[in-house]
Short mmCIF file of C-alpha atoms in Angstrom, two decimals:
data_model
loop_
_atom_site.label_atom_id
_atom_site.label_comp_id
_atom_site.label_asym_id
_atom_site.label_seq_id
_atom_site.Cartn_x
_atom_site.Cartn_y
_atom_site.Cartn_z
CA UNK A 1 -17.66 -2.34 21.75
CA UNK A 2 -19.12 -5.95 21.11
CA UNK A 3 -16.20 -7.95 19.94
CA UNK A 4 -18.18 -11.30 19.48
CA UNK A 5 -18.59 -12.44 16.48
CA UNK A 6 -22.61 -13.41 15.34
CA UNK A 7 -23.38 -16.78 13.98
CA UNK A 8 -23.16 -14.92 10.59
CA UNK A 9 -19.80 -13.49 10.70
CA UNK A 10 -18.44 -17.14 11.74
CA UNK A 11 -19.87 -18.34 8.83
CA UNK A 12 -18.44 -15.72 6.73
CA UNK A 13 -15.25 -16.46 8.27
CA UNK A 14 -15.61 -20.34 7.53
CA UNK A 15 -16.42 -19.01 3.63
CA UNK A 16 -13.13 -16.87 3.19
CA UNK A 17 -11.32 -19.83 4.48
CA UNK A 18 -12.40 -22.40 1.84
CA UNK A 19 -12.37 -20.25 -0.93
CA UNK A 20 -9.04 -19.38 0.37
CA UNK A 21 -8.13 -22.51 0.66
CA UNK A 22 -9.39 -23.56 -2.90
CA UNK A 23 -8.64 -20.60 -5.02
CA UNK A 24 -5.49 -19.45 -4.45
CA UNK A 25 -2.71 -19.74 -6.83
CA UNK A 26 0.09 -22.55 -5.80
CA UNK A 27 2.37 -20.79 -7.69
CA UNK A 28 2.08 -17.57 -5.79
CA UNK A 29 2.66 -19.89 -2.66
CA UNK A 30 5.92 -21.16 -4.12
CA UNK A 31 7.59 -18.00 -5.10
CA UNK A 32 6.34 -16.44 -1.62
CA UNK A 33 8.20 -19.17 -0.10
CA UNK A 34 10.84 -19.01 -1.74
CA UNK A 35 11.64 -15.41 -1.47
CA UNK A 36 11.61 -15.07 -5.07
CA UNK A 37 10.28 -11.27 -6.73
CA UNK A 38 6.80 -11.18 -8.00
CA UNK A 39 6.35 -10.28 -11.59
CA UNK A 40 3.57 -8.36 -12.99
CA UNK A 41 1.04 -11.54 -13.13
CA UNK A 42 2.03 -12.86 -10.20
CA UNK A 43 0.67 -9.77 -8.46
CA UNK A 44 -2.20 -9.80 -10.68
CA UNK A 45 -3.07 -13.26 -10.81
CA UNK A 46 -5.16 -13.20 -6.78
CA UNK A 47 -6.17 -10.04 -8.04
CA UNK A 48 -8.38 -11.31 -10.69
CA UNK A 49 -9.82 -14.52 -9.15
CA UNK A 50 -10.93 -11.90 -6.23
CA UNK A 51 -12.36 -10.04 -9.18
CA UNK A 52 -14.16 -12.24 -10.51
CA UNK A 53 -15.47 -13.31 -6.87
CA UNK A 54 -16.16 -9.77 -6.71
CA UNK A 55 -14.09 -9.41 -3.43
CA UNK A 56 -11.34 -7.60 -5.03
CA UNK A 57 -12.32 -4.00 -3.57
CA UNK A 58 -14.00 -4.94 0.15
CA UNK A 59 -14.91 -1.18 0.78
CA UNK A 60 -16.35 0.17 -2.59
CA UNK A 61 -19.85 0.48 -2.35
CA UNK A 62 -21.81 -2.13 -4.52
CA UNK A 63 -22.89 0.30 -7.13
CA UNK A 64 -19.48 0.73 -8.34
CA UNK A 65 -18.75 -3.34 -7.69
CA UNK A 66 -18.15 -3.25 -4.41
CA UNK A 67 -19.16 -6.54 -2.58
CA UNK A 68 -21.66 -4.63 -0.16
CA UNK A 69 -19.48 -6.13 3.11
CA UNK A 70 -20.01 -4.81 6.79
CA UNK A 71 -17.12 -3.33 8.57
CA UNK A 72 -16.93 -6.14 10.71
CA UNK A 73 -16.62 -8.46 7.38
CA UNK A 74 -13.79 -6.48 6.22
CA UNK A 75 -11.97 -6.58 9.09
CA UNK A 76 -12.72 -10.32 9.39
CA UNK A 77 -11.34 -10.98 5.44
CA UNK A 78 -8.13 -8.28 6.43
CA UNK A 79 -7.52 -11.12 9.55
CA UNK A 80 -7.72 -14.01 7.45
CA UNK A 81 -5.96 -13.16 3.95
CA UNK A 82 -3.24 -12.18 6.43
CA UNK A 83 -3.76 -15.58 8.27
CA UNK A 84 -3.41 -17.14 4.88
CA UNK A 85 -0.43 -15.45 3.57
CA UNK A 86 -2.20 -14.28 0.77
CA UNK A 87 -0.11 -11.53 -1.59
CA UNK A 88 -1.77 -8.26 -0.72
CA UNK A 89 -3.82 -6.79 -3.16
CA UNK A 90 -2.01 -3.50 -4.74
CA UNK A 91 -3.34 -0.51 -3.39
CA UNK A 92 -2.97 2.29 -6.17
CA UNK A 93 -6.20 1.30 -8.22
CA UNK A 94 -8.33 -0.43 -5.10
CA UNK A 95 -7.51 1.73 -1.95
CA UNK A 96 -6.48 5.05 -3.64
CA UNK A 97 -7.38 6.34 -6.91
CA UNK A 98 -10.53 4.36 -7.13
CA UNK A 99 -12.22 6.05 -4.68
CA UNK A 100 -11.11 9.55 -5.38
CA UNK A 101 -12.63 8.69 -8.80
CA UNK A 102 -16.02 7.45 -7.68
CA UNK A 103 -16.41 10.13 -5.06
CA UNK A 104 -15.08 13.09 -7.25
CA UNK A 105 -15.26 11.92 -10.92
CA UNK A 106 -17.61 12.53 -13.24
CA UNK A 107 -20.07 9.81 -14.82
CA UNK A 108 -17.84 9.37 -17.59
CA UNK A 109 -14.75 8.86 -15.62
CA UNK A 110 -16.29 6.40 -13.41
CA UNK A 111 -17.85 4.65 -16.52
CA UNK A 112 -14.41 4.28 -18.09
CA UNK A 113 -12.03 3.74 -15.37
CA UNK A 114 -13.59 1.87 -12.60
CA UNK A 115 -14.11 -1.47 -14.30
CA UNK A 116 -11.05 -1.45 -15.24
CA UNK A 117 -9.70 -0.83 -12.11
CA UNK A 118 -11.86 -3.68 -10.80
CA UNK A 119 -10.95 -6.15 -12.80
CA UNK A 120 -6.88 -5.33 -12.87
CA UNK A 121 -7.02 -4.06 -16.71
CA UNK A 122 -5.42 -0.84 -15.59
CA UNK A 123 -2.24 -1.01 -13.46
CA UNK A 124 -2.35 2.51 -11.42
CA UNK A 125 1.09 4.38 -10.61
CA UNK A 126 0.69 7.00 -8.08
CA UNK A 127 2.81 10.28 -9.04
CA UNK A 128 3.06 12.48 -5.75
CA UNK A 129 6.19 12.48 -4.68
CA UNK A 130 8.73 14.71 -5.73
CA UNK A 131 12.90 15.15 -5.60
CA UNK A 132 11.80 18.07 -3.47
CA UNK A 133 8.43 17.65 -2.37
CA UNK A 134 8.08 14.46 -0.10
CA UNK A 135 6.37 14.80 3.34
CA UNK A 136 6.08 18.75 2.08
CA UNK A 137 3.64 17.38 -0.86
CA UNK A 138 2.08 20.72 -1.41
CA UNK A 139 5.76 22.15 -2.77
CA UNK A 140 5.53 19.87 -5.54
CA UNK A 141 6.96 21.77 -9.03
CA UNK A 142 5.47 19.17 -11.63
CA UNK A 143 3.24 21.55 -13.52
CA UNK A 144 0.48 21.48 -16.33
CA UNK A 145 -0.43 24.44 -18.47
CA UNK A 146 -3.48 24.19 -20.10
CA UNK A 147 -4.21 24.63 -23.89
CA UNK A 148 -6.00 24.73 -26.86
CA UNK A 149 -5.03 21.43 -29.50
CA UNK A 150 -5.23 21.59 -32.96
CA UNK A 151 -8.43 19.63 -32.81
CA UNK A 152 -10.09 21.99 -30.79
CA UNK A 153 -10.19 20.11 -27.82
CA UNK A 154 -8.38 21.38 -24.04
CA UNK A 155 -4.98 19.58 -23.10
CA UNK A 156 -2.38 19.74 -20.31
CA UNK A 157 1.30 20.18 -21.29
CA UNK A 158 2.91 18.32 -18.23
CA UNK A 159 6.28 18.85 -17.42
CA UNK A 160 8.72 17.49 -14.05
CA UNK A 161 9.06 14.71 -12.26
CA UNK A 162 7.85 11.54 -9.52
CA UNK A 163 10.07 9.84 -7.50
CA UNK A 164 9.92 6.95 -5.30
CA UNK A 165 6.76 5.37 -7.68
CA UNK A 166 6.10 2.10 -6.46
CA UNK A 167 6.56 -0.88 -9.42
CA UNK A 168 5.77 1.89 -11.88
CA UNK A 169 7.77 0.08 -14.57
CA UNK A 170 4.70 -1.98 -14.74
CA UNK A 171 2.34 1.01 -15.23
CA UNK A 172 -0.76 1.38 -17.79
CA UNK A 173 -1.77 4.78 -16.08
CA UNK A 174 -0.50 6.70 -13.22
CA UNK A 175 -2.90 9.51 -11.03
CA UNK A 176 -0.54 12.57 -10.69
CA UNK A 177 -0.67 15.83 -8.72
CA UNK A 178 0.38 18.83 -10.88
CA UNK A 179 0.88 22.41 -10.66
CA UNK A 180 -2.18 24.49 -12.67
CA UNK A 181 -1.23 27.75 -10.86
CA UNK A 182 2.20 28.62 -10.26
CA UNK A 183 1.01 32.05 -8.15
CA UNK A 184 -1.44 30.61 -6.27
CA UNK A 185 -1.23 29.52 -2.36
CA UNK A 186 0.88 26.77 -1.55
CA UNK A 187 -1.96 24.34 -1.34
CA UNK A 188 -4.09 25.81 -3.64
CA UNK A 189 -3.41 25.56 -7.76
CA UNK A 190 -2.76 21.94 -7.77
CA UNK A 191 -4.98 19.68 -9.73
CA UNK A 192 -5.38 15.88 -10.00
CA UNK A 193 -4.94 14.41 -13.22
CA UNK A 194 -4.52 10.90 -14.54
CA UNK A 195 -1.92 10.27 -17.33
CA UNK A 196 -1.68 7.82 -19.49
CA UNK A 197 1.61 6.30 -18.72
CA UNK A 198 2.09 5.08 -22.98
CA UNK A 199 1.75 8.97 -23.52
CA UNK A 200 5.00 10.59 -25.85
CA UNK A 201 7.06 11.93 -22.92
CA UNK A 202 6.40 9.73 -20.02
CA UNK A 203 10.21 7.56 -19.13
CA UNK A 204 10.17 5.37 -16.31
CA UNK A 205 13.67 4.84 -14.82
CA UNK A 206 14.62 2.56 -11.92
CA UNK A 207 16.02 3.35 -8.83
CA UNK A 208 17.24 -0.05 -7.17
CA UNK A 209 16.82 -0.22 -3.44
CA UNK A 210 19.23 -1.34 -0.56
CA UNK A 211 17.65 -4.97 -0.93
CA UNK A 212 19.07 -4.82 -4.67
CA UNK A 213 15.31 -5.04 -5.82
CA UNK A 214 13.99 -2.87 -8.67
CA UNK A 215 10.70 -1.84 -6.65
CA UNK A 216 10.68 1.85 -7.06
CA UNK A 217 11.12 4.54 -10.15
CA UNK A 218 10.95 8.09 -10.94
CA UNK A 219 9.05 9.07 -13.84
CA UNK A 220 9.71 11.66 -15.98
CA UNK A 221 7.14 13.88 -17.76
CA UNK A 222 8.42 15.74 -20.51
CA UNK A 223 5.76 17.74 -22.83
CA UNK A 224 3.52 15.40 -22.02
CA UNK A 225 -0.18 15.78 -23.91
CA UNK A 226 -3.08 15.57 -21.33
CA UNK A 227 -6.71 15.97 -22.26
CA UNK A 228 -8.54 18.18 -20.03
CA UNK A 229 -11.26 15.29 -19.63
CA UNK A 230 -8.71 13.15 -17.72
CA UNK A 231 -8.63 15.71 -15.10
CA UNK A 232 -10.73 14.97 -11.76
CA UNK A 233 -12.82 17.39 -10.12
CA UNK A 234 -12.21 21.02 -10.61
CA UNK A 235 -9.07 22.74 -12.03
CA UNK A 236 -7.01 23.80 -8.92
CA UNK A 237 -8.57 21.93 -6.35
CA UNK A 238 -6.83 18.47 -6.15
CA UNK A 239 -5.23 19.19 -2.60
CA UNK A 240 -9.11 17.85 -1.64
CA UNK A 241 -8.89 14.47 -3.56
CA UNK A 242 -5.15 14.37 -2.24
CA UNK A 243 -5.76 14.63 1.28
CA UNK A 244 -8.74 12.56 0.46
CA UNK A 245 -6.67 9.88 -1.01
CA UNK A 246 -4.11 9.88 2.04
CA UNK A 247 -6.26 9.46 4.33
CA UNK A 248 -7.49 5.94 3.22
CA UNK A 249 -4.21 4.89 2.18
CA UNK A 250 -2.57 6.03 5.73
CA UNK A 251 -5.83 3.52 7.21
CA UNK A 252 -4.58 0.67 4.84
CA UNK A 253 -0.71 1.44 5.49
CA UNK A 254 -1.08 0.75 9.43
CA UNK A 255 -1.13 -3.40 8.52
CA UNK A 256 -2.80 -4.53 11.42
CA UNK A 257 -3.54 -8.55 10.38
CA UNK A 258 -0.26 -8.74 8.32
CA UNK A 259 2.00 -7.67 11.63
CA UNK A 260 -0.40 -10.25 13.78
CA UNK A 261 1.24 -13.12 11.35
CA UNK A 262 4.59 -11.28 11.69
CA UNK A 263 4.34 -11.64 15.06
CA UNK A 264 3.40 -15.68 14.99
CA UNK A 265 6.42 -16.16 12.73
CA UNK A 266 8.84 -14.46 15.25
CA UNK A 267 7.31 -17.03 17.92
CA UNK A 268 7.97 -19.50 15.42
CA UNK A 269 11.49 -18.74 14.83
CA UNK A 270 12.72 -17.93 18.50
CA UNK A 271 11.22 -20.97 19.34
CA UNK A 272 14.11 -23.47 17.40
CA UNK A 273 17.02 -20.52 16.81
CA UNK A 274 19.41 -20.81 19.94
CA UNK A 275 19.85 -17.30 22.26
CA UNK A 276 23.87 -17.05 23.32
CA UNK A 277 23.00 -19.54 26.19
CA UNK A 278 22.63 -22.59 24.06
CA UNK A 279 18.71 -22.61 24.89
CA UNK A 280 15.44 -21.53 22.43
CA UNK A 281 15.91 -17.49 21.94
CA UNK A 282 11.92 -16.95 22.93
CA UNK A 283 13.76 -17.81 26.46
CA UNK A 284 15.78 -15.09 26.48
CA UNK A 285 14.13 -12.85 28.52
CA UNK A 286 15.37 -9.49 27.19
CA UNK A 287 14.31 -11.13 23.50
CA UNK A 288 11.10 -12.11 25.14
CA UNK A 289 10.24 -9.09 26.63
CA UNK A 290 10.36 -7.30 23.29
CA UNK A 291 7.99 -9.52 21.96
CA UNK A 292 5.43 -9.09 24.69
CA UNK A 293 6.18 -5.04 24.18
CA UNK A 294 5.52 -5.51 20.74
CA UNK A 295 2.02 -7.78 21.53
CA UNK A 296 1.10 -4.85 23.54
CA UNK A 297 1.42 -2.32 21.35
CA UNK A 298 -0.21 -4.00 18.27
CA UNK A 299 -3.56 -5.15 20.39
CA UNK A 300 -3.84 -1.46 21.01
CA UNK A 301 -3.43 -0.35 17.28
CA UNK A 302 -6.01 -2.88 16.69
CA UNK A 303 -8.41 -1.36 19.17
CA UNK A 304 -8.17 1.35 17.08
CA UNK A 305 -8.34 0.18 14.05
CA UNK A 306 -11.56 -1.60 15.36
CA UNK A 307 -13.01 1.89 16.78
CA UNK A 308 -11.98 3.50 13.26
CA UNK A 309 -13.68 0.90 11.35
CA UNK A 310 -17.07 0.91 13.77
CA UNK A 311 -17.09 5.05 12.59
CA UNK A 312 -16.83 4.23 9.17
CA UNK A 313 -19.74 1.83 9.85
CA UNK A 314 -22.07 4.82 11.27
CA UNK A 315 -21.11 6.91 8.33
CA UNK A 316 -17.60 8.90 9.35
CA UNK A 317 -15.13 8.61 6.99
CA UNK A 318 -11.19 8.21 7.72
CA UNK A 319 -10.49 10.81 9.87
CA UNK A 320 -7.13 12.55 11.81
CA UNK A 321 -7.26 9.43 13.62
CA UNK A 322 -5.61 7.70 10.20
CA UNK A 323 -2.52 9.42 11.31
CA UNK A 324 -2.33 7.68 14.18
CA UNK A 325 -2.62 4.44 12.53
CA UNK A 326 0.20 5.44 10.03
CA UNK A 327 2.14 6.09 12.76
CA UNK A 328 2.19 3.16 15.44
CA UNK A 329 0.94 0.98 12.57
CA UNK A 330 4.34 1.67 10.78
CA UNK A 331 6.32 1.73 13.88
CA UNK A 332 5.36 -1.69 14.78
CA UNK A 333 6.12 -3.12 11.21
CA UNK A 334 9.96 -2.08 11.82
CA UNK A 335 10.05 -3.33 15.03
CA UNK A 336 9.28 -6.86 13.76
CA UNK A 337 11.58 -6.62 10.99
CA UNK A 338 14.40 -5.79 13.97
CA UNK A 339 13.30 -9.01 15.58
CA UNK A 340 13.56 -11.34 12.60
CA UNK A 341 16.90 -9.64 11.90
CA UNK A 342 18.35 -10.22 15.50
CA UNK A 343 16.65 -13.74 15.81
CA UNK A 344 18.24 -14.25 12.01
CA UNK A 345 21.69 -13.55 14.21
CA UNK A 346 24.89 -13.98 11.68
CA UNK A 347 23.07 -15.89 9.20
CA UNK A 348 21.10 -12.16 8.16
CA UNK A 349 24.18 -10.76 7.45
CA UNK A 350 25.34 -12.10 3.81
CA UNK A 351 22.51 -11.64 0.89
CA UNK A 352 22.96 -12.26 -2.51
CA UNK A 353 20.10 -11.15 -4.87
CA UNK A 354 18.66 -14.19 -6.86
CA UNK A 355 20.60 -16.88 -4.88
CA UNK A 356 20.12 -19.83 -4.92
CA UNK A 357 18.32 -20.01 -8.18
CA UNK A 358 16.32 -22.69 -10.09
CA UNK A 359 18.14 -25.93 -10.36
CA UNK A 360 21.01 -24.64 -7.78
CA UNK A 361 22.47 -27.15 -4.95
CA UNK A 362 23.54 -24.71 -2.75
CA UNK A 363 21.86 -22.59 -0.60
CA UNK A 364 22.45 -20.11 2.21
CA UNK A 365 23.58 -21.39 5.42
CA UNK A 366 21.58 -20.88 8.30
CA UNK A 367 17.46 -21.16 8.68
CA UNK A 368 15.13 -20.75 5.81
CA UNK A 369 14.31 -17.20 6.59
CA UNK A 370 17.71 -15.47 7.33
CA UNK A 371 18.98 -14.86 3.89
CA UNK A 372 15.19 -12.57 3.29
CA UNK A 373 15.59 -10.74 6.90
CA UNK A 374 18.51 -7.80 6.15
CA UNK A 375 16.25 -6.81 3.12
CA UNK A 376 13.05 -6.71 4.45
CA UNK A 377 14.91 -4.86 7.54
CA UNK A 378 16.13 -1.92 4.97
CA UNK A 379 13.15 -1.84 2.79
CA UNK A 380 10.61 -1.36 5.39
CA UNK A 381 12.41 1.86 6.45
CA UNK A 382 10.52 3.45 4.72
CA UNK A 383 6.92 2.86 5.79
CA UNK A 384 7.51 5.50 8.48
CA UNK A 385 8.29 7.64 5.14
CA UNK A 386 5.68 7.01 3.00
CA UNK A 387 2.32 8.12 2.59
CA UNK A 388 3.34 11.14 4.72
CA UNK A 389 5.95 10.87 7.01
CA UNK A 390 5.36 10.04 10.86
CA UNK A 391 6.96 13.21 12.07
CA UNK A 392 4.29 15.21 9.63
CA UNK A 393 1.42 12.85 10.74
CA UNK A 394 2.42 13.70 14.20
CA UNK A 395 1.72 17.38 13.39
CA UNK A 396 -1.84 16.47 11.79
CA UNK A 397 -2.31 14.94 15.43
CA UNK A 398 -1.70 17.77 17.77
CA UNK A 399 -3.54 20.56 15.19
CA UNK A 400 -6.63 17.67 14.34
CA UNK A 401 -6.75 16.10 17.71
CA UNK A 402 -5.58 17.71 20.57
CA UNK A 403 -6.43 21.53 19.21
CA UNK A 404 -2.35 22.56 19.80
#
């Protein structure tokens, strides 16, 4: 595997740098350094300057708006947005429902939802998880019977609930896995339907995490009016755009860049926070040591991430070997939060949501980034959780992979 870069991915690299560099918004800068929670525009405000670029979506092919990158290009803008700091882009409409849509919907649907998507018009919720049907997806209860309207025309009546939906208080429409046939096989009689989320029925209640941020919901679904049309691909089969879906989003979820820069800040911060010896804590050589452990492990995620992304290039889509991205990629993501937590020491201990505000003169003791590490710590528990738990991922390895 050539890891060089040609003469034309350096200047590709040199061109996501200045636009970078020119084009994104100060103000997301300020609130990222600050700590401070991201409204809706703030998350959609890179969003739509990539848009318009027409970088927003680096894998879609280019007749749907993709930008027509190679693999190499896309890993290159991954390394550098993460470089950058840039706010990631949301992956419900860009990574997961868009291209279930444009490789299972029908011309219509792909005529009427992927610009949208594209340009941020529609905010996408993703309704899969259940009270009782998390890493066991396929026991999900939410179900849809199908009818006749008054006008004539074929509707769902959805009924149950989502839980654990990701900033779904900001929803326009939210891609849901129902229940069309209660007596078929486990996996079999679920379909994939999108709902519009300002439907009669549809109540979106927070659930506030241990952080004290308002990130996730459940969503309830109560008689809930569904036209058939909504529905993509065939009635009963959505367990294939489901496992479809999961297997790009467990490739985005293993955050290869992003935990390259987590990395560089932990260097950053053992370098001037003191170990119990009085001396910089990168000299501690048990702290040190699980830093190098950590380097390790993440160049050889990123060898596989590379050799992932190099058979996507000759035509293989995500594979079983997504699940082992989830897994280490996910793994390594709580092991830096541990870091920043023990190099945070004391000062990680006390947080108070919202302090210091705007126009405050006090602020936390301790260093800049030690009032943020026990939240991030606790909220990125669950990355081994979502998107299909590690423990389940670890079964998709040794039936997919090693034939057990």
């Amino acid at each position: 595997m050539n890891l060089d870069f040609s003469p034309e991915d350096l200047a590709f690299r040199d061109e996501v740098r200045a636009f970078i560099a020119e084009n994104y918004p100060a103000s997301l800068r300020d609130k990222q350094e600050e700590g401070e929670e991201m409204a809706k525009e703030d998350f959609l405000a890179w969003h739509r300057i990539l848009a318009n670029k027409g970088w927003v979506a680096p894998a879609w092919p280019t007749q749907y708006g993709g930008p027509g990158w190679t693999s190499v290009q896309r890993y290159i803008w991954s390394e550098e947005t993460a470089r950058a700091d840039c706010v990631p882009i949301l992956p419900f409409g860009i990574n997961m429902v868009g291209p279930v849509i444009y490789t299972f919907g029908t011309p219509e649907q792909k005529e009427r939802f992927l610009p949208p998507t594209l340009s941020g018009d529609i905010w996408w919720s993703q309704g899969y998880s259940e009270p009782g049907a998390g890493s066991d997806l396929a026991s999900l209860k939410t179900k849809a019977e199908r009818f006749t309207g008054d006008d004539g025309k074929e509707y769902y009546l959805v009924n149950g609930q989502k839980t654990w939906t990701t900033l779904a208080q900001h929803g326009d429409w939210i891609f849901c896995l129902v229940r069309t046939d209660p007596n078929a096989k486990i996996q079999e009689g679920i379909s994939f339907l999108l709902i519009d989320m300002k439907s009669p029925g549809v109540t979106v209640r927070p659930i506030i995490t241990l952080g004290g941020e308002h990130e996730v919901n459940e969503v309830w679904f109560e008689n809930v009016k569904v036209p058939v049309e909504n529905r993509i691909y065939e009635e009963n089969k959505g367990w294939t755009c489901a496992k479809f879906l999961l297997a790009h989003e467990r490739s985005g979820i293993a955050g290869v860049a992003r935990s390259k820069r987590g990395i560089e800040r932990i260097r950053q911060m053992a370098s001037t926070e003191l170990g119990d010896d009085g001396s910089a804590l990168i000299k501690d050589p048990m702290f040190k040591r699980k830093v190098a452990e950590l380097e390790i492990d993440l160049t050889a995620l990123e060898y596989t991430e590379l050799r992932t992304l190099a058979g996507e290039a000759a035509g293989k889509g995500p594979g079983p070997e997504s699940s082992l991205l989830k897994i280490k990629g996910t793994e390594i993501q709580q092991r830096i939060t541990e870091l920043v937590l023990e190099a945070a020491g004391h000062y990680g201990a006390p947080y108070f949501r919202g302090f210091p505000t705007d126009g405050d003169n006090a602020h936390p003791i301790g260093p800049d980034f030690a009032h943020r590490a026990a939240p991030t710590y606790f909220n990125v528990r669950k990355t081994s959780i979502y998107g299909g738990s590690n423990e389940i991922q670890r079964n998709i390895i040794a039936k997919m992979v090693l034939g057990l």
